[in-house]
PDB file of C-alpha atoms in Angstrom:
ATOM      1  CA  SER A  18     -19.450 -25.881  35.382  1.00 52.00           C
ATOM      2  CA  GLN A  19     -17.618 -23.119  33.343  1.00 54.00           C
ATOM      3  CA  GLN A  20     -18.686 -19.594  34.581  1.00 65.00           C
ATOM      4  CA  GLY A  21     -16.040 -17.363  33.561  1.00 72.00           C
ATOM      5  CA  GLU A  22     -15.687 -16.425  29.664  1.00 84.00           C
ATOM      6  CA  GLU A  23     -12.708 -14.533  27.837  1.00 86.00           C
ATOM      7  CA  ASP A  24     -13.359 -12.359  24.996  1.00 88.00           C
ATOM      8  CA  PRO A  25     -11.388 -12.363  22.236  1.00 93.00           C
ATOM      9  CA  GLN A  26     -10.420 -16.461  21.968  1.00 93.00           C
ATOM     10  CA  ALA A  27      -7.366 -15.332  20.403  1.00 95.00           C
ATOM     11  CA  LEU A  28      -5.238 -12.249  20.395  1.00 97.00           C
ATOM     12  CA  SER A  29      -2.173 -11.068  18.091  1.00 97.00           C
ATOM     13  CA  ILE A  30      -0.067  -8.325  18.622  1.00 97.00           C
ATOM     14  CA  GLN A  31       3.530  -7.197  18.091  1.00 97.00           C
ATOM     15  CA  GLU A  32       5.827  -6.368  20.832  1.00 98.00           C
ATOM     16  CA  GLY A  33       5.428  -3.151  22.667  1.00 98.00           C
ATOM     17  CA  GLU A  34       2.206  -2.799  21.872  1.00 98.00           C
ATOM     18  CA  ASN A  35      -0.416  -3.241  24.709  1.00 98.00           C
ATOM     19  CA  ALA A  36      -2.663  -6.567  25.173  1.00 97.00           C
ATOM     20  CA  THR A  37      -6.550  -6.267  26.807  1.00 97.00           C
ATOM     21  CA  MET A  38      -8.365  -9.497  27.313  1.00 97.00           C
ATOM     22  CA  ASN A  39     -11.911  -9.637  29.147  1.00 97.00           C
ATOM     23  CA  CYS A  40     -13.750 -11.948  31.375  1.00 95.00           C
ATOM     24  CA  SER A  41     -17.217 -11.940  31.878  1.00 95.00           C
ATOM     25  CA  TYR A  42     -19.172 -14.181  34.653  1.00 93.00           C
ATOM     26  CA  LYS A  43     -22.751 -15.290  35.936  1.00 90.00           C
ATOM     27  CA  THR A  44     -22.903 -15.221  39.444  1.00 87.00           C
ATOM     28  CA  SER A  45     -21.513 -13.054  42.273  1.00 87.00           C
ATOM     29  CA  ILE A  46     -18.257 -13.957  43.444  1.00 88.00           C
ATOM     30  CA  ASN A  47     -15.671 -13.299  46.129  1.00 88.00           C
ATOM     31  CA  ASN A  48     -12.667 -13.190  44.120  1.00 90.00           C
ATOM     32  CA  LEU A  49     -11.583 -13.513  40.632  1.00 93.00           C
ATOM     33  CA  GLN A  50      -8.260 -14.424  39.458  1.00 95.00           C
ATOM     34  CA  TRP A  51      -6.022 -14.608  36.218  1.00 96.00           C
ATOM     35  CA  TYR A  52      -3.633 -17.250  35.423  1.00 97.00           C
ATOM     36  CA  ARG A  53      -1.389 -18.088  32.310  1.00 97.00           C
ATOM     37  CA  GLN A  54      -0.278 -21.036  30.811  1.00 96.00           C
ATOM     38  CA  ASN A  55       2.413 -21.660  28.474  1.00 95.00           C
ATOM     39  CA  SER A  56       1.703 -24.222  25.912  1.00 91.00           C
ATOM     40  CA  GLY A  57       1.708 -27.610  27.622  1.00 89.00           C
ATOM     41  CA  ARG A  58       2.283 -26.644  30.799  1.00 92.00           C
ATOM     42  CA  GLY A  59       0.593 -26.123  33.868  1.00 93.00           C
ATOM     43  CA  LEU A  60      -0.846 -22.305  35.318  1.00 95.00           C
ATOM     44  CA  VAL A  61       0.883 -19.655  36.912  1.00 96.00           C
ATOM     45  CA  HIS A  62      -1.025 -17.260  39.393  1.00 95.00           C
ATOM     46  CA  LEU A  63      -0.929 -13.826  38.085  1.00 97.00           C
ATOM     47  CA  ILE A  64      -2.943 -11.768  40.122  1.00 96.00           C
ATOM     48  CA  LEU A  65      -6.258 -11.981  42.500  1.00 94.00           C
ATOM     49  CA  ILE A  66      -8.826  -9.509  42.615  1.00 95.00           C
ATOM     50  CA  ARG A  67     -11.131  -9.440  45.540  1.00 92.00           C
ATOM     51  CA  SER A  68     -15.131  -8.455  44.777  1.00 92.00           C
ATOM     52  CA  ASN A  69     -14.328  -4.860  46.982  1.00 93.00           C
ATOM     53  CA  GLU A  70     -11.653  -3.769  44.633  1.00 95.00           C
ATOM     54  CA  ARG A  71     -11.971  -2.036  41.534  1.00 97.00           C
ATOM     55  CA  GLU A  72      -8.480  -2.066  40.082  1.00 98.00           C
ATOM     56  CA  LYS A  73      -5.314  -4.210  40.965  1.00 97.00           C
ATOM     57  CA  HIS A  74      -2.034  -3.637  39.286  1.00 97.00           C
ATOM     58  CA  SER A  75       1.340  -6.339  39.078  1.00 96.00           C
ATOM     59  CA  GLY A  76       4.148  -4.850  37.253  1.00 97.00           C
ATOM     60  CA  ARG A  77       2.882  -5.029  33.725  1.00 97.00           C
ATOM     61  CA  LEU A  78      -0.511  -6.090  34.468  1.00 98.00           C
ATOM     62  CA  ARG A  79      -3.469  -4.235  35.057  1.00 98.00           C
ATOM     63  CA  VAL A  80      -6.863  -5.785  36.239  1.00 98.00           C
ATOM     64  CA  THR A  81     -10.018  -4.479  36.326  1.00 98.00           C
ATOM     65  CA  LEU A  82     -13.145  -5.837  38.198  1.00 97.00           C
ATOM     66  CA  ASP A  83     -16.761  -4.264  37.220  1.00 97.00           C
ATOM     67  CA  THR A  84     -19.198  -6.348  39.665  1.00 95.00           C
ATOM     68  CA  SER A  85     -21.921  -4.669  38.358  1.00 95.00           C
ATOM     69  CA  LYS A  86     -21.513  -5.705  34.487  1.00 95.00           C
ATOM     70  CA  LYS A  87     -19.756  -9.203  36.052  1.00 95.00           C
ATOM     71  CA  SER A  88     -16.885  -8.387  34.256  1.00 96.00           C
ATOM     72  CA  SER A  89     -12.954  -8.087  34.580  1.00 97.00           C
ATOM     73  CA  SER A  90     -10.153  -6.913  32.180  1.00 98.00           C
ATOM     74  CA  LEU A  91      -6.670  -7.795  32.043  1.00 98.00           C
ATOM     75  CA  LEU A  92      -4.293  -5.363  30.433  1.00 98.00           C
ATOM     76  CA  ILE A  93      -0.776  -6.334  29.760  1.00 98.00           C
ATOM     77  CA  THR A  94       1.067  -3.413  29.009  1.00 98.00           C
ATOM     78  CA  ALA A  95       4.226  -3.341  26.690  1.00 98.00           C
ATOM     79  CA  SER A  96       4.090  -6.831  25.622  1.00 98.00           C
ATOM     80  CA  ARG A  97       6.813  -9.032  25.043  1.00 97.00           C
ATOM     81  CA  ALA A  98       7.170 -12.020  22.727  1.00 97.00           C
ATOM     82  CA  ALA A  99       7.884 -14.025  26.423  1.00 96.00           C
ATOM     83  CA  ASP A 100       4.106 -13.287  27.119  1.00 98.00           C
ATOM     84  CA  THR A 101       2.922 -15.329  24.483  1.00 98.00           C
ATOM     85  CA  ALA A 102       0.530 -17.468  26.467  1.00 97.00           C
ATOM     86  CA  SER A 103      -3.015 -18.428  27.226  1.00 96.00           C
ATOM     87  CA  TYR A 104      -4.921 -16.336  29.652  1.00 97.00           C
ATOM     88  CA  PHE A 105      -7.508 -17.895  31.925  1.00 96.00           C
ATOM     89  CA  CYS A 106      -9.802 -15.723  34.293  1.00 95.00           C
ATOM     90  CA  ALA A 107     -11.389 -17.999  37.272  1.00 94.00           C
ATOM     91  CA  THR A 108     -13.908 -17.316  39.734  1.00 92.00           C
ATOM     92  CA  ASP A 109     -14.638 -18.738  43.076  1.00 84.00           C
ATOM     93  CA  THR A 110     -17.478 -21.470  43.551  1.00 75.00           C
ATOM     94  CA  ARG A 111     -19.751 -21.818  46.620  1.00 69.00           C
ATOM     95  CA  SER A 112     -17.481 -24.200  47.944  1.00 69.00           C
ATOM     96  CA  GLY A 113     -14.693 -21.543  48.571  1.00 69.00           C
ATOM     97  CA  TYR A 114     -12.605 -23.648  47.288  1.00 76.00           C
ATOM     98  CA  ALA A 115     -12.758 -24.750  43.917  1.00 83.00           C
ATOM     99  CA  LEU A 116     -12.434 -22.477  40.760  1.00 89.00           C
ATOM    100  CA  ASN A 117     -14.418 -22.324  37.445  1.00 90.00           C
ATOM    101  CA  PHE A 118     -12.157 -21.412  34.437  1.00 92.00           C
ATOM    102  CA  GLY A 119     -13.160 -19.672  31.047  1.00 90.00           C
ATOM    103  CA  LYS A 120     -11.808 -21.270  28.086  1.00 91.00           C
ATOM    104  CA  GLY A 121      -9.197 -18.627  27.769  1.00 93.00           C
ATOM    105  CA  THR A 122      -7.660 -16.121  25.712  1.00 95.00           C
ATOM    106  CA  SER A 123      -4.844 -17.016  23.326  1.00 96.00           C
ATOM    107  CA  LEU A 124      -2.114 -14.495  23.264  1.00 97.00           C
ATOM    108  CA  LEU A 125       0.586 -14.484  20.439  1.00 98.00           C
ATOM    109  CA  VAL A 126       2.916 -11.446  20.920  1.00 98.00           C
ATOM    110  CA  THR A 127       5.167 -11.539  17.393  1.00 96.00           C
ATOM    111  CA  PRO A 128       8.722  -9.693  17.868  1.00 92.00           C
TER     112      PRO A 128
ATOM    113  CA  ASP B  10       5.395 -25.292  38.958  1.00 46.00           C
ATOM    114  CA  GLY B  11       5.286 -24.065  42.899  1.00 49.00           C
ATOM    115  CA  GLY B  12       6.269 -27.170  44.828  1.00 92.00           C
ATOM    116  CA  ILE B  13       3.649 -29.702  43.225  1.00 96.00           C
ATOM    117  CA  THR B  14       4.981 -32.558  41.261  1.00 96.00           C
ATOM    118  CA  GLN B  15       3.171 -34.709  38.526  1.00 97.00           C
ATOM    119  CA  SER B  16       4.292 -37.993  37.142  1.00 91.00           C
ATOM    120  CA  PRO B  17       4.734 -39.220  34.579  1.00 92.00           C
ATOM    121  CA  LYS B  18       4.575 -36.344  31.977  1.00 94.00           C
ATOM    122  CA  TYR B  19       3.398 -38.670  29.721  1.00 95.00           C
ATOM    123  CA  LEU B  20       1.511 -41.496  29.599  1.00 95.00           C
ATOM    124  CA  PHE B  21       0.007 -44.049  27.349  1.00 94.00           C
ATOM    125  CA  ARG B  22      -2.690 -46.900  27.960  1.00 92.00           C
ATOM    126  CA  LYS B  23      -4.702 -49.160  26.280  1.00 92.00           C
ATOM    127  CA  GLU B  24      -8.260 -48.586  26.735  1.00 91.00           C
ATOM    128  CA  GLY B  25     -10.088 -51.026  29.252  1.00 90.00           C
ATOM    129  CA  GLN B  26      -7.276 -50.428  31.607  1.00 92.00           C
ATOM    130  CA  ASN B  27      -7.014 -48.373  34.876  1.00 94.00           C
ATOM    131  CA  VAL B  28      -4.461 -45.953  35.348  1.00 95.00           C
ATOM    132  CA  THR B  29      -3.407 -43.944  38.407  1.00 96.00           C
ATOM    133  CA  LEU B  30      -1.933 -40.397  37.889  1.00 97.00           C
ATOM    134  CA  SER B  31       0.095 -38.887  41.048  1.00 97.00           C
ATOM    135  CA  CYS B  32       0.358 -35.961  42.362  1.00 98.00           C
ATOM    136  CA  GLU B  33       2.420 -34.793  45.420  1.00 97.00           C
ATOM    137  CA  GLN B  34       3.009 -31.091  47.115  1.00 97.00           C
ATOM    138  CA  ASN B  35       5.275 -29.701  49.609  1.00 96.00           C
ATOM    139  CA  LEU B  36       3.779 -26.369  50.351  1.00 94.00           C
ATOM    140  CA  ASN B  37       1.808 -27.870  53.331  1.00 92.00           C
ATOM    141  CA  HIS B  38      -1.347 -26.859  51.780  1.00 93.00           C
ATOM    142  CA  ASP B  39      -4.663 -28.480  52.704  1.00 92.00           C
ATOM    143  CA  ALA B  40      -6.549 -28.075  49.810  1.00 93.00           C
ATOM    144  CA  MET B  41      -6.054 -30.169  46.613  1.00 95.00           C
ATOM    145  CA  TYR B  42      -7.736 -30.742  43.316  1.00 96.00           C
ATOM    146  CA  TRP B  43      -7.741 -32.290  39.959  1.00 97.00           C
ATOM    147  CA  TYR B  44      -8.674 -30.736  36.640  1.00 97.00           C
ATOM    148  CA  ARG B  45      -9.340 -32.066  33.126  1.00 97.00           C
ATOM    149  CA  GLN B  46      -8.160 -30.058  30.049  1.00 96.00           C
ATOM    150  CA  ASP B  47      -8.890 -30.545  26.563  1.00 93.00           C
ATOM    151  CA  PRO B  48      -7.143 -29.004  23.484  1.00 86.00           C
ATOM    152  CA  GLY B  49      -8.818 -25.383  23.591  1.00 79.00           C
ATOM    153  CA  GLN B  50     -10.826 -25.840  26.386  1.00 81.00           C
ATOM    154  CA  GLY B  51     -10.605 -24.312  29.703  1.00 87.00           C
ATOM    155  CA  LEU B  52     -10.156 -26.378  33.104  1.00 93.00           C
ATOM    156  CA  ARG B  53     -12.862 -28.647  34.287  1.00 94.00           C
ATOM    157  CA  LEU B  54     -12.926 -29.718  37.945  1.00 94.00           C
ATOM    158  CA  ILE B  55     -12.791 -33.537  38.433  1.00 96.00           C
ATOM    159  CA  TYR B  56     -12.412 -33.782  42.191  1.00 96.00           C
ATOM    160  CA  TYR B  57     -11.107 -31.607  44.844  1.00 94.00           C
ATOM    161  CA  SER B  58     -10.178 -32.099  48.667  1.00 94.00           C
ATOM    162  CA  GLN B  59     -10.199 -29.617  51.381  1.00 90.00           C
ATOM    163  CA  ILE B  60      -8.261 -31.917  54.295  1.00 91.00           C
ATOM    164  CA  VAL B  61      -6.808 -35.293  54.269  1.00 93.00           C
ATOM    165  CA  ASN B  62      -9.375 -38.018  54.250  1.00 95.00           C
ATOM    166  CA  ASP B  63     -11.961 -35.844  52.457  1.00 94.00           C
ATOM    167  CA  PHE B  64     -12.894 -35.002  49.008  1.00 95.00           C
ATOM    168  CA  GLN B  65     -15.558 -34.191  46.907  1.00 94.00           C
ATOM    169  CA  LYS B  66     -17.069 -34.704  43.408  1.00 95.00           C
ATOM    170  CA  GLY B  67     -16.100 -31.990  40.740  1.00 93.00           C
ATOM    171  CA  ASP B  68     -18.414 -31.288  37.421  1.00 91.00           C
ATOM    172  CA  ILE B  69     -16.929 -34.345  35.493  1.00 94.00           C
ATOM    173  CA  ALA B  70     -16.340 -37.025  38.303  1.00 96.00           C
ATOM    174  CA  GLU B  71     -17.778 -40.025  36.505  1.00 96.00           C
ATOM    175  CA  GLY B  72     -15.295 -42.611  35.718  1.00 96.00           C
ATOM    176  CA  TYR B  73     -12.307 -41.191  37.986  1.00 97.00           C
ATOM    177  CA  SER B  74     -11.783 -41.549  41.276  1.00 97.00           C
ATOM    178  CA  VAL B  75      -9.168 -40.201  44.265  1.00 98.00           C
ATOM    179  CA  SER B  76      -8.064 -40.802  47.603  1.00 97.00           C
ATOM    180  CA  ARG B  77      -6.170 -38.638  50.178  1.00 97.00           C
ATOM    181  CA  GLU B  78      -4.453 -40.637  52.528  1.00 97.00           C
ATOM    182  CA  LYS B  79      -1.677 -37.893  53.181  1.00 96.00           C
ATOM    183  CA  LYS B  80      -1.543 -34.546  53.259  1.00 96.00           C
ATOM    184  CA  GLU B  81       0.988 -34.246  50.376  1.00 97.00           C
ATOM    185  CA  SER B  82      -0.711 -36.765  48.137  1.00 98.00           C
ATOM    186  CA  PHE B  83      -3.741 -36.969  46.218  1.00 98.00           C
ATOM    187  CA  PRO B  84      -3.234 -39.795  43.221  1.00 98.00           C
ATOM    188  CA  LEU B  85      -6.082 -39.419  40.710  1.00 98.00           C
ATOM    189  CA  THR B  86      -7.431 -42.997  39.230  1.00 97.00           C
ATOM    190  CA  VAL B  87      -8.675 -42.951  35.779  1.00 96.00           C
ATOM    191  CA  THR B  88     -10.986 -46.176  35.416  1.00 94.00           C
ATOM    192  CA  SER B  89     -12.239 -47.830  32.383  1.00 90.00           C
ATOM    193  CA  ALA B  90     -15.601 -46.326  32.796  1.00 88.00           C
ATOM    194  CA  GLN B  91     -14.404 -42.746  31.831  1.00 89.00           C
ATOM    195  CA  LYS B  92     -15.728 -42.715  28.152  1.00 89.00           C
ATOM    196  CA  ASN B  93     -12.854 -40.129  26.581  1.00 92.00           C
ATOM    197  CA  PRO B  94      -9.800 -40.027  29.298  1.00 94.00           C
ATOM    198  CA  THR B  95      -7.321 -38.719  26.628  1.00 96.00           C
ATOM    199  CA  ALA B  96      -6.704 -35.554  28.040  1.00 96.00           C
ATOM    200  CA  PHE B  97      -3.996 -32.894  29.875  1.00 97.00           C
ATOM    201  CA  TYR B  98      -4.542 -33.861  33.816  1.00 98.00           C
ATOM    202  CA  LEU B  99      -3.449 -30.856  36.072  1.00 97.00           C
ATOM    203  CA  CYS B 100      -3.015 -31.353  39.984  1.00 97.00           C
ATOM    204  CA  ALA B 101      -3.297 -28.080  42.069  1.00 96.00           C
ATOM    205  CA  SER B 102      -3.232 -27.181  45.656  1.00 95.00           C
ATOM    206  CA  SER B 103      -4.384 -23.999  47.626  1.00 92.00           C
ATOM    207  CA  PRO B 104      -4.330 -22.901  51.351  1.00 84.00           C
ATOM    208  CA  PRO B 105      -7.388 -23.129  53.115  1.00 71.00           C
ATOM    209  CA  THR B 106      -9.830 -20.145  52.786  1.00 64.00           C
ATOM    210  CA  GLY B 107     -10.705 -18.882  56.049  1.00 60.00           C
ATOM    211  CA  GLY B 108     -14.087 -18.447  54.447  1.00 58.00           C
ATOM    212  CA  GLY B 109     -12.885 -15.079  52.665  1.00 60.00           C
ATOM    213  CA  GLY B 110     -13.359 -16.747  49.198  1.00 65.00           C
ATOM    214  CA  SER B 111     -10.730 -18.654  47.044  1.00 70.00           C
ATOM    215  CA  TYR B 112      -7.008 -18.458  47.589  1.00 82.00           C
ATOM    216  CA  GLU B 113      -4.600 -18.888  44.497  1.00 89.00           C
ATOM    217  CA  GLN B 114      -4.091 -22.136  43.292  1.00 92.00           C
ATOM    218  CA  TYR B 115      -0.616 -23.728  42.857  1.00 93.00           C
ATOM    219  CA  PHE B 116      -0.418 -26.083  39.812  1.00 96.00           C
ATOM    220  CA  GLY B 117       1.784 -28.631  38.603  1.00 96.00           C
ATOM    221  CA  PRO B 118       3.370 -29.386  35.574  1.00 96.00           C
ATOM    222  CA  GLY B 119       0.447 -31.720  34.198  1.00 97.00           C
ATOM    223  CA  THR B 120       0.147 -35.101  33.199  1.00 97.00           C
ATOM    224  CA  ARG B 121      -1.123 -36.113  29.406  1.00 96.00           C
ATOM    225  CA  LEU B 122      -2.768 -38.886  28.943  1.00 96.00           C
ATOM    226  CA  THR B 123      -3.315 -40.938  25.869  1.00 96.00           C
ATOM    227  CA  VAL B 124      -5.822 -44.214  25.562  1.00 93.00           C
ATOM    228  CA  THR B 125      -6.259 -46.128  22.581  1.00 91.00           C
TER     229      THR B 125
END
């Protein structure tokens, strides 16, 4: 079952601008993760944020988590053409192993 | 793609034939997963395995089968019972969770299966 839902579905920006995408989920979680997928490729893990964390940074990425609103956001600062990809949030399941993925946000960064 | 290999990259089959997709990892991970991705969609879980000789059905297991005889390998068979097998199939692995929730998953490059 797909618990996470990303918003917007598609986002188009110019290089240098910031990109923000949001994820909402339905049930309580231990962790929330963000992944990137370049066209036709496998997913690459970007960042994991635990339920007791509110914000996490990794390079140009900033992730926030609001468990009261069951939502998370991914901010990519100073975007580059190479950031063009689909971005997925994923929440853990009762098994503790498998993840529920949203449908993703498709990001296009134009030079 | 993180020490996980999937082969082949593209696979073509006739309707009614079973086909097996390969997934091998050298990350020494206990857990492995199979996901299906349709165009413009997220990933849907087919099967996962927490340990050798054990596996559980995911959300869309009907028409698929798996085995886990070795830690490194988790092949997926798409049977003729799967009504819409054409899709992009992704294999992943992860370390054991230790009860603290999920860990990051490492994905292979995927196999694009086309059934006509």
